Amino acid sequence: MRRALFVVPIDRAGGAERVISLLAKELSLAEDWDVEIAVLAGPTPSFFGGRVGTARVSYGVGGGHLGSEWRLLARLRRSRYDLVFSSHIRMNAFLAACHRVGWLRCKRFVTRESTIFAKRYGGLRLMAYRALYSVYGSQDLIIAQTGEMKAALENVTPCRAFDRVSVLGNPIDAVEVASMAEQAIATDFEERTANTPYIVWCGRMVEVKRPLLAIDTLHEIVRTTGKKVVLVMIGSGPLQAEAEGYAASLELSDQVIFAGQLQNPFPIMKGARYGLLTSSHEGFPNVLIEMMACGVKRIVTTPCSGDLDTLAGVVVAESSKESLAKALLEDHDALKTLEGYHAAISKRSVKLYLSYVVQGESPVVKQISEAVPS
């Protein structure tokens, strides 16, 4: 029986956690694999629960904060694994250091990058991240989500890590998304959006996601066209109260629905005529792929990430309310857009991604490498 260990700081909904849940679930379907997700933090309202097939989820204590990775050391030193995978920079660096000195014993060690830290942070925090990157290089594979991310990695990692970096677009289980999208939506939501087209926005209510720009875009549409359009904002965070007040100040309280954090946002996405992403920067916005899988008819994003041109049918517009509003409302070929979605999603299957993680380069995996520019 082969053993796989996926390591995360905390069990919560996020881009890295979604990728890990997909990989763990797919690998657990193989009869010759024993799969475990090790969560450093103690039990919380679980994201992984019910999402990871027969993979086991184990928990530590506390909040999974800096320093908690050392609690893994005893387990690592007494165990051997066939695959170890992580996707958070603290965990990546800790495991890379352990692997280098022989405390982590595994046949294949893979890490994935979650974001481009130099675009998000500066000062002492960026110096700390650079220090973590300095221990990279013992991995068998370092996954960058985009060509831009790969180039950024080569500026902060040691030379020994350069040839370990490959670009691999995030996977999606389109069948699972389609199934989840069929679940019922709350009656009050259906009443508020009945016979009214709506824009879906999904993300944390934090500065980098720019939720106020989404509200500005709605206001621009209403101001210039007089159309009755609703904006549905899925997510929560420290800017939610400000966003609610801002919508009220623009007299849009009746046209902005704050749906909060949802375990399953896909039924709302499926019913949306428009999808909108307003981030200033992202590692790669998984929500765009999810909107595509749900068949959102018109998806517009700011130029927040590299390789957005691989998402056929998605429109990239300038980061202004005027440009975003215009792009959302432009006429387009709906059938051609849906065909583009299908083509892009077919290159991001979980099976292809997992085969690269477990086996490395193969004839099947080359389809991914060719689909994603380096």
XYZ file of C-alpha atoms in Angstrom:
374
model
C 0.000 0.000 0.000
C 1.462 3.340 -1.048
C 1.109 6.316 1.297
C 0.348 9.943 0.453
C 0.424 12.878 2.859
C -1.121 16.271 2.075
C -0.244 18.986 4.609
C -2.215 22.181 5.311
C -2.151 24.710 8.186
C -5.935 24.914 8.656
C -9.125 23.290 7.365
C -10.889 26.159 5.604
C -12.171 27.077 2.159
C -9.424 28.544 -0.008
C -7.747 28.043 -3.361
C -4.982 25.804 -2.015
C -7.427 23.752 0.038
C -9.685 23.239 -2.970
C -6.805 21.880 -5.034
C -5.713 19.577 -2.213
C -9.253 18.285 -1.688
C -9.538 17.430 -5.395
C -6.188 15.627 -5.478
C -6.755 13.742 -2.218
C -10.198 12.604 -3.311
C -8.989 11.423 -6.717
C -5.970 9.605 -5.292
C -8.097 7.945 -2.589
C -10.108 6.253 -5.360
C -7.040 4.133 -6.176
C -7.085 0.906 -4.163
C -3.321 0.892 -3.650
C -3.101 4.336 -2.019
C -3.598 5.278 1.631
C -4.256 9.029 1.670
C -4.135 11.408 4.627
C -4.625 15.155 4.920
C -2.725 16.443 7.960
C -4.149 19.710 9.304
C -1.859 21.523 11.743
C -4.712 23.383 13.447
C -7.367 21.852 15.627
C -10.809 20.891 14.305
C -12.865 23.769 12.920
C -16.048 23.930 10.840
C -14.672 21.643 8.146
C -14.144 22.410 4.485
C -12.628 18.986 3.800
C -15.476 17.042 5.403
C -17.383 15.142 2.729
C -15.119 16.444 -0.065
C -12.130 14.085 0.021
C -13.518 10.634 -0.655
C -11.955 7.992 1.571
C -8.932 10.125 2.462
C -8.425 10.539 6.201
C -8.245 13.993 7.780
C -6.192 14.349 10.963
C -5.996 17.447 13.153
C -3.492 19.033 15.497
C -4.176 21.721 18.071
C -4.404 25.497 18.061
C -4.834 27.743 15.055
C -2.138 26.438 12.724
C -0.059 29.584 13.158
C 3.665 30.175 12.626
C 5.694 27.576 14.549
C 2.977 24.930 14.584
C 4.668 23.048 11.738
C 7.215 21.697 14.219
C 4.479 19.514 15.678
C 4.729 17.433 12.520
C 8.371 16.594 13.062
C 7.908 13.468 15.200
C 5.465 11.992 12.696
C 7.709 12.756 9.733
C 10.781 11.187 11.317
C 9.060 7.896 12.108
C 7.203 7.542 8.779
C 7.915 6.956 5.121
C 5.730 8.219 2.312
C 5.459 7.701 -1.411
C 4.083 11.216 -1.963
C 4.104 14.375 0.141
C 2.296 17.486 -1.129
C 1.782 20.963 0.303
C 0.677 24.317 -1.033
C 1.388 26.961 1.638
C 4.761 28.689 1.708
C 5.408 28.019 5.419
C 4.688 24.332 4.960
C 6.591 24.187 1.679
C 9.711 25.675 3.263
C 9.483 23.572 6.435
C 9.052 20.339 4.498
C 11.827 21.296 2.066
C 14.200 21.822 5.001
C 13.158 18.507 6.571
C 13.627 16.700 3.267
C 17.067 18.195 2.790
C 18.345 16.933 6.164
C 16.611 13.551 5.919
C 13.792 14.110 8.434
C 11.186 13.821 5.681
C 11.532 10.511 3.885
C 9.461 10.202 0.732
C 9.833 9.008 -2.834
C 8.242 12.118 -4.317
C 7.969 15.548 -2.719
C 5.839 18.159 -4.487
C 4.937 21.710 -3.482
C 2.589 24.199 -5.127
C 2.765 27.978 -5.018
C -0.378 29.810 -3.919
C 0.430 33.401 -4.888
C 3.133 35.853 -5.959
C 4.169 37.339 -2.643
C 6.265 40.134 -4.169
C 3.043 41.570 -5.675
C 1.136 41.427 -2.409
C 3.648 42.375 0.264
C 6.698 44.507 0.898
C 9.085 45.429 3.698
C 9.805 42.992 6.515
C 7.051 40.615 5.505
C 8.485 40.178 2.017
C 11.948 39.689 3.545
C 10.501 36.900 5.689
C 8.990 35.209 2.640
C 12.300 35.479 0.781
C 13.971 33.724 3.711
C 11.467 30.874 3.422
C 12.113 30.589 -0.307
C 15.857 30.328 0.341
C 15.439 26.764 1.639
C 13.624 25.578 -1.505
C 15.326 23.097 -3.786
C 14.861 19.644 -2.253
C 11.475 19.242 -3.967
C 11.057 16.890 -6.897
C 8.525 19.309 -8.377
C 7.521 22.910 -7.624
C 4.218 23.853 -9.260
C 3.635 27.405 -10.447
C 0.072 28.214 -11.447
C 1.076 30.575 -14.268
C 4.068 31.581 -16.354
C 4.153 34.869 -14.454
C 4.371 32.971 -11.171
C 7.207 30.821 -12.496
C 9.188 33.915 -13.507
C 8.607 35.445 -10.070
C 9.796 32.246 -8.366
C 13.069 32.325 -10.271
C 13.736 35.739 -8.724
C 13.433 34.490 -5.136
C 14.436 30.805 -5.081
C 17.964 29.341 -5.129
C 19.448 28.234 -8.456
C 19.107 24.602 -7.355
C 15.309 25.019 -7.461
C 14.997 26.505 -10.958
C 14.778 23.255 -12.898
C 12.200 21.880 -10.441
C 9.608 24.527 -11.353
C 6.838 23.656 -13.832
C 3.738 25.579 -14.861
C 0.543 23.647 -14.243
C -2.887 25.268 -14.431
C -5.224 24.616 -11.503
C -7.505 21.593 -11.885
C -11.280 21.480 -11.648
C -13.760 18.636 -11.298
C -16.358 19.899 -13.745
C -18.669 16.947 -13.111
C -18.736 17.622 -9.360
C -19.326 21.338 -9.912
C -22.223 20.609 -12.268
C -23.748 18.234 -9.709
C -23.392 20.733 -6.852
C -24.854 23.478 -9.051
C -28.132 21.541 -9.206
C -28.762 21.903 -5.468
C -31.616 24.119 -4.359
C -31.178 27.838 -3.714
C -32.829 29.535 -0.737
C -36.337 30.730 -1.526
C -35.692 34.328 -0.424
C -32.766 34.557 -2.852
C -34.916 33.357 -5.738
C -37.550 35.915 -4.832
C -35.038 38.785 -4.817
C -33.607 37.809 -8.220
C -36.812 36.658 -9.936
C -36.920 37.918 -13.549
C -33.849 40.059 -12.864
C -30.418 39.371 -14.367
C -27.674 39.288 -11.784
C -23.902 39.563 -11.560
C -22.123 37.072 -9.319
C -18.967 38.150 -7.473
C -17.165 35.680 -5.232
C -14.222 36.246 -2.896
C -13.020 37.337 0.500
C -14.075 40.829 1.516
C -10.502 42.102 1.683
C -8.598 44.918 0.023
C -6.894 42.794 -2.647
C -10.296 41.556 -3.913
C -11.625 45.144 -4.245
C -15.306 44.497 -3.441
C -16.066 48.237 -3.651
C -15.017 48.199 -7.312
C -17.683 45.557 -7.947
C -20.305 47.849 -6.396
C -18.977 50.772 -8.449
C -19.337 48.647 -11.585
C -22.968 47.908 -10.759
C -23.575 51.606 -10.155
C -22.027 52.431 -13.534
C -24.329 49.947 -15.288
C -27.395 51.379 -13.571
C -26.289 54.968 -14.197
C -25.526 54.550 -17.901
C -28.254 52.121 -18.957
C -31.014 52.364 -16.377
C -31.155 48.553 -16.348
C -32.341 46.704 -13.267
C -29.395 44.436 -12.446
C -28.592 42.775 -9.125
C -25.097 42.169 -7.767
C -24.700 39.042 -5.635
C -21.559 39.123 -3.482
C -20.515 35.732 -2.111
C -17.952 35.861 0.681
C -17.216 37.547 3.966
C -14.362 39.427 5.563
C -13.263 42.654 7.230
C -14.550 44.925 4.437
C -18.113 43.596 4.467
C -19.553 46.314 6.725
C -17.857 48.988 4.616
C -19.193 47.395 1.429
C -22.722 47.300 2.820
C -22.483 50.966 3.805
C -21.040 51.894 0.429
C -23.900 50.182 -1.415
C -26.367 52.091 0.776
C -24.625 55.401 0.061
C -25.119 54.784 -3.673
C -28.782 53.862 -3.082
C -28.104 50.300 -4.225
C -29.070 48.381 -1.076
C -31.963 46.734 -2.924
C -29.706 45.693 -5.791
C -26.773 44.238 -3.837
C -27.202 40.904 -2.069
C -24.543 40.026 0.488
C -24.798 36.242 0.504
C -21.956 35.651 2.964
C -19.587 32.680 2.953
C -21.213 29.688 1.252
C -20.081 26.064 1.287
C -21.669 25.692 -2.143
C -21.763 28.847 -4.286
C -22.353 26.951 -7.527
C -26.189 27.094 -7.688
C -25.956 30.885 -7.532
C -23.220 30.908 -10.175
C -25.296 28.692 -12.448
C -28.176 31.174 -12.432
C -26.004 34.233 -13.048
C -26.034 36.047 -16.370
C -22.776 37.792 -15.526
C -19.638 36.894 -13.554
C -17.251 39.551 -12.243
C -13.783 39.450 -10.683
C -12.259 42.712 -9.452
C -9.027 41.629 -7.725
C -5.887 43.727 -7.978
C -3.749 40.576 -8.122
C -4.142 36.829 -7.679
C -1.925 33.767 -7.873
C -4.581 32.479 -10.227
C -8.321 33.097 -9.737
C -9.891 29.621 -9.419
C -13.304 31.264 -9.207
C -13.122 32.052 -12.926
C -12.809 28.350 -13.778
C -15.707 27.592 -11.438
C -17.867 30.232 -13.126
C -16.985 28.702 -16.491
C -17.964 25.235 -15.266
C -21.302 26.662 -14.082
C -21.982 28.178 -17.496
C -22.078 31.845 -16.446
C -22.953 33.539 -19.712
C -20.553 36.495 -19.569
C -17.434 36.530 -17.365
C -15.276 39.625 -16.991
C -12.110 39.985 -14.926
C -9.469 42.561 -14.176
C -5.901 41.732 -15.362
C -5.069 40.329 -11.928
C -3.044 37.268 -12.935
C -0.911 35.751 -15.638
C -2.203 33.247 -18.214
C -5.757 34.594 -18.228
C -5.550 34.291 -22.005
C -5.753 30.487 -21.588
C -9.372 30.879 -20.407
C -11.217 31.032 -23.713
C -14.447 32.994 -23.423
C -13.370 35.060 -20.386
C -12.967 38.798 -21.033
C -10.091 40.729 -19.444
C -10.864 44.427 -18.952
C -9.070 47.385 -17.382
C -9.506 47.871 -13.645
C -12.029 50.691 -13.859
C -15.778 50.707 -13.313
C -16.308 52.073 -16.818
C -14.288 49.347 -18.540
C -15.764 46.545 -16.455
C -19.342 47.725 -16.985
C -18.815 48.082 -20.732
C -17.253 44.610 -20.999
C -20.095 42.986 -19.066
C -22.743 44.463 -21.336
C -21.029 43.995 -24.720
C -22.760 41.747 -27.243
C -21.079 38.374 -27.670
C -21.557 34.978 -29.278
C -23.000 32.886 -26.430
C -22.421 29.550 -28.159
C -18.810 30.383 -28.984
C -18.286 31.467 -25.375
C -19.592 28.162 -24.006
C -17.438 26.221 -26.484
C -14.435 28.183 -25.229
C -15.303 27.313 -21.640
C -15.487 23.605 -22.483
C -12.155 23.634 -24.298
C -10.375 25.412 -21.449
C -11.869 23.222 -18.708
C -11.065 19.976 -20.545
C -7.347 20.800 -20.221
C -7.637 21.163 -16.439
C -8.945 17.759 -15.382
C -8.001 16.427 -11.963
C -6.706 13.164 -13.475
C -4.209 14.964 -15.699
C -3.035 17.179 -12.868
C -2.661 14.257 -10.467
C -0.714 12.189 -12.975
C 1.818 15.013 -13.193
C 2.041 15.296 -9.415
C 2.493 11.560 -8.856
C 4.489 10.509 -11.909
C 6.031 13.595 -13.429
C 6.248 14.131 -17.189
C 4.303 11.648 -19.296
C 2.607 11.647 -22.726
C -0.737 12.384 -21.060
C 0.597 15.198 -18.920
C 2.192 16.908 -21.901
C -1.309 17.992 -22.864
C -1.302 20.241 -19.805
C 2.196 21.550 -20.412
C 1.295 22.449 -23.988
C -1.951 24.112 -22.888
C -0.326 26.385 -20.320
C 2.362 28.802 -21.578
C 5.648 28.828 -19.673
